[in-house]
PDB file of C-alpha atoms in Angstrom:
ATOM      1  CA  UNK B   1     114.211 135.628  87.450  1.00 54.00           C
ATOM      2  CA  UNK B   2     115.347 132.563  89.411  1.00 56.00           C
ATOM      3  CA  UNK B   3     114.370 129.269  87.883  1.00 59.00           C
ATOM      4  CA  UNK B   4     112.810 126.886  90.400  1.00 60.00           C
ATOM      5  CA  UNK B   5     112.927 123.133  90.159  1.00 58.00           C
ATOM      6  CA  UNK B   6     109.562 121.393  90.002  1.00 60.00           C
ATOM      7  CA  UNK B   7     110.749 118.357  91.920  1.00 67.00           C
ATOM      8  CA  UNK B   8     112.233 117.755  95.356  1.00 68.00           C
ATOM      9  CA  UNK B   9     115.338 115.553  95.464  1.00 68.00           C
ATOM     10  CA  UNK B  10     115.286 112.618  97.861  1.00 66.00           C
ATOM     11  CA  UNK B  11     118.096 112.784 100.376  1.00 68.00           C
ATOM     12  CA  UNK B  12     119.684 109.581 101.634  1.00 68.00           C
ATOM     13  CA  UNK B  13     119.694 111.029 105.160  1.00 70.00           C
ATOM     14  CA  UNK B  14     115.880 111.127 105.041  1.00 67.00           C
ATOM     15  CA  UNK B  15     115.661 107.392 104.300  1.00 70.00           C
ATOM     16  CA  UNK B  16     114.394 105.150 107.070  1.00 75.00           C
ATOM     17  CA  UNK B  17     116.540 102.392 108.514  1.00 78.00           C
ATOM     18  CA  UNK B  18     116.353  99.033 106.796  1.00 82.00           C
ATOM     19  CA  UNK B  19     114.106  96.364 108.278  1.00 83.00           C
ATOM     20  CA  UNK B  20     117.155  94.208 108.984  1.00 88.00           C
ATOM     21  CA  UNK B  21     118.782  97.015 111.024  1.00 88.00           C
ATOM     22  CA  UNK B  22     115.547  97.625 112.919  1.00 87.00           C
ATOM     23  CA  UNK B  23     115.182  93.923 113.695  1.00 88.00           C
ATOM     24  CA  UNK B  24     118.787  93.666 114.894  1.00 91.00           C
ATOM     25  CA  UNK B  25     118.430  96.620 117.262  1.00 90.00           C
ATOM     26  CA  UNK B  26     115.143  95.260 118.644  1.00 89.00           C
ATOM     27  CA  UNK B  27     116.750  91.847 119.208  1.00 91.00           C
ATOM     28  CA  UNK B  28     119.689  93.417 121.058  1.00 93.00           C
ATOM     29  CA  UNK B  29     117.334  95.440 123.253  1.00 92.00           C
ATOM     30  CA  UNK B  30     115.312  92.299 124.037  1.00 93.00           C
ATOM     31  CA  UNK B  31     118.413  90.270 124.978  1.00 94.00           C
ATOM     32  CA  UNK B  32     119.684  93.130 127.168  1.00 94.00           C
ATOM     33  CA  UNK B  33     116.358  93.392 129.002  1.00 93.00           C
ATOM     34  CA  UNK B  34     116.202  89.626 129.505  1.00 93.00           C
ATOM     35  CA  UNK B  35     119.745  89.791 130.907  1.00 94.00           C
ATOM     36  CA  UNK B  36     118.526  92.362 133.438  1.00 93.00           C
ATOM     37  CA  UNK B  37     115.664  89.990 134.324  1.00 93.00           C
ATOM     38  CA  UNK B  38     118.129  87.147 134.942  1.00 94.00           C
ATOM     39  CA  UNK B  39     120.172  89.511 137.135  1.00 93.00           C
ATOM     40  CA  UNK B  40     117.005  90.265 139.158  1.00 91.00           C
ATOM     41  CA  UNK B  41     116.354  86.545 139.636  1.00 91.00           C
ATOM     42  CA  UNK B  42     119.966  85.887 140.707  1.00 93.00           C
ATOM     43  CA  UNK B  43     119.991  88.920 143.013  1.00 91.00           C
ATOM     44  CA  UNK B  44     116.733  87.791 144.632  1.00 90.00           C
ATOM     45  CA  UNK B  45     118.112  84.291 145.208  1.00 91.00           C
ATOM     46  CA  UNK B  46     121.342  85.680 146.700  1.00 92.00           C
ATOM     47  CA  UNK B  47     119.421  88.060 148.971  1.00 89.00           C
ATOM     48  CA  UNK B  48     117.191  85.249 150.253  1.00 90.00           C
ATOM     49  CA  UNK B  49     120.161  82.898 150.743  1.00 90.00           C
ATOM     50  CA  UNK B  50     122.232  85.518 152.545  1.00 90.00           C
ATOM     51  CA  UNK B  51     119.269  86.632 154.708  1.00 87.00           C
ATOM     52  CA  UNK B  52     120.029  90.252 153.803  1.00 84.00           C
ATOM     53  CA  UNK B  53     118.800  93.166 155.906  1.00 88.00           C
ATOM     54  CA  UNK B  54     115.707  94.933 154.551  1.00 87.00           C
ATOM     55  CA  UNK B  55     114.758  91.790 152.646  1.00 87.00           C
ATOM     56  CA  UNK B  56     111.127  92.971 152.647  1.00 88.00           C
ATOM     57  CA  UNK B  57     112.204  95.924 150.435  1.00 89.00           C
ATOM     58  CA  UNK B  58     114.608  94.153 148.069  1.00 88.00           C
ATOM     59  CA  UNK B  59     112.509  91.083 147.314  1.00 91.00           C
ATOM     60  CA  UNK B  60     109.471  92.992 145.968  1.00 91.00           C
ATOM     61  CA  UNK B  61     111.809  95.136 143.830  1.00 90.00           C
ATOM     62  CA  UNK B  62     113.402  92.000 142.353  1.00 90.00           C
ATOM     63  CA  UNK B  63     109.950  90.448 141.819  1.00 91.00           C
ATOM     64  CA  UNK B  64     108.733  93.621 140.131  1.00 91.00           C
ATOM     65  CA  UNK B  65     111.765  93.520 137.837  1.00 89.00           C
ATOM     66  CA  UNK B  66     111.125  89.842 137.058  1.00 89.00           C
ATOM     67  CA  UNK B  67     107.505  90.564 136.092  1.00 91.00           C
ATOM     68  CA  UNK B  68     107.668  93.984 134.398  1.00 93.00           C
ATOM     69  CA  UNK B  69     110.900  93.620 132.442  1.00 92.00           C
ATOM     70  CA  UNK B  70     109.754  90.643 130.274  1.00 91.00           C
ATOM     71  CA  UNK B  71     106.472  92.425 129.526  1.00 92.00           C
ATOM     72  CA  UNK B  72     108.296  95.611 128.503  1.00 91.00           C
ATOM     73  CA  UNK B  73     110.894  93.609 126.557  1.00 90.00           C
ATOM     74  CA  UNK B  74     108.203  91.968 124.434  1.00 90.00           C
ATOM     75  CA  UNK B  75     106.427  95.284 123.838  1.00 89.00           C
ATOM     76  CA  UNK B  76     109.637  97.014 122.788  1.00 85.00           C
ATOM     77  CA  UNK B  77     110.804  94.070 120.672  1.00 85.00           C
ATOM     78  CA  UNK B  78     107.561  94.159 118.694  1.00 85.00           C
ATOM     79  CA  UNK B  79     107.550  97.942 118.367  1.00 81.00           C
ATOM     80  CA  UNK B  80     108.258  99.163 114.838  1.00 75.00           C
ATOM     81  CA  UNK B  81     108.263 102.650 113.420  1.00 72.00           C
ATOM     82  CA  UNK B  82     104.855 103.678 112.088  1.00 68.00           C
ATOM     83  CA  UNK B  83     104.175 103.247 108.404  1.00 65.00           C
ATOM     84  CA  UNK B  84     103.592 106.373 106.398  1.00 63.00           C
ATOM     85  CA  UNK B  85     100.236 105.220 105.068  1.00 62.00           C
ATOM     86  CA  UNK B  86      98.035 102.388 106.155  1.00 55.00           C
ATOM     87  CA  UNK B  87      97.628  99.609 103.591  1.00 57.00           C
ATOM     88  CA  UNK B  88      93.828  99.566 103.753  1.00 58.00           C
ATOM     89  CA  UNK B  89      93.580 103.333 103.460  1.00 58.00           C
ATOM     90  CA  UNK B  90      95.005 103.068  99.946  1.00 56.00           C
ATOM     91  CA  UNK B  91      92.197 100.744  98.901  1.00 59.00           C
ATOM     92  CA  UNK B  92      89.333 102.866 100.196  1.00 60.00           C
ATOM     93  CA  UNK B  93      90.585 106.366  99.455  1.00 57.00           C
ATOM     94  CA  UNK B  94      91.735 107.585  96.113  1.00 56.00           C
ATOM     95  CA  UNK B  95      95.284 108.840  96.148  1.00 54.00           C
ATOM     96  CA  UNK B  96      95.831 112.537  95.733  1.00 55.00           C
ATOM     97  CA  UNK B  97      97.833 112.843  92.561  1.00 55.00           C
ATOM     98  CA  UNK B  98      99.822 115.898  91.714  1.00 53.00           C
ATOM     99  CA  UNK B  99      98.620 117.291  88.414  1.00 56.00           C
ATOM    100  CA  UNK B 100     102.050 118.388  87.300  1.00 52.00           C
ATOM    101  CA  UNK B 101     104.494 115.654  86.356  1.00 55.00           C
ATOM    102  CA  UNK B 102     108.044 115.851  87.696  1.00 56.00           C
ATOM    103  CA  UNK B 103     110.375 118.271  85.948  1.00 59.00           C
ATOM    104  CA  UNK B 104     107.485 120.232  84.456  1.00 61.00           C
ATOM    105  CA  UNK B 105     107.367 123.973  84.203  1.00 61.00           C
ATOM    106  CA  UNK B 106     105.743 126.008  86.937  1.00 65.00           C
ATOM    107  CA  UNK B 107     102.796 128.262  86.163  1.00 63.00           C
ATOM    108  CA  UNK B 108     105.065 131.304  85.822  1.00 67.00           C
ATOM    109  CA  UNK B 109     107.394 129.484  83.423  1.00 67.00           C
ATOM    110  CA  UNK B 110     104.695 128.112  81.090  1.00 63.00           C
ATOM    111  CA  UNK B 111     104.184 130.011  77.848  1.00 64.00           C
ATOM    112  CA  UNK B 112     100.917 131.895  77.661  1.00 62.00           C
ATOM    113  CA  UNK B 113      98.582 131.272  74.777  1.00 62.00           C
ATOM    114  CA  UNK B 114      97.279 134.321  73.057  1.00 59.00           C
ATOM    115  CA  UNK B 115      93.724 133.952  71.854  1.00 63.00           C
ATOM    116  CA  UNK B 116      92.703 136.216  69.005  1.00 62.00           C
ATOM    117  CA  UNK B 117      89.212 137.535  69.359  1.00 63.00           C
ATOM    118  CA  UNK B 118      87.724 138.997  66.236  1.00 66.00           C
ATOM    119  CA  UNK B 119      85.157 141.780  66.594  1.00 61.00           C
TER     120      UNK B 119
END
């Protein structure tokens, strides 16, 4: 019979990224998106100054980039991975506790008690 372990080991690859790493990546993404916004502003100014052909197409695209990119940058900068359990849910609902402590025997491995019944 194969002996099973009653616990599951925690793998380091299953661990979530640290809050510092998450913050750094969100900050980089925000700065990159704001750089694209600045490029849209500069491109719009150059197009107007150079009196470029099809200005009626390029200017709304630059304006759309100047308006939408900051909005998306803020949304993505504030976006964090979801928490596993909500803080308030722990207060209102009782936690489901496993009845068997870690490293305990499974039902098949536990010794059976023999009860003597006298006639």
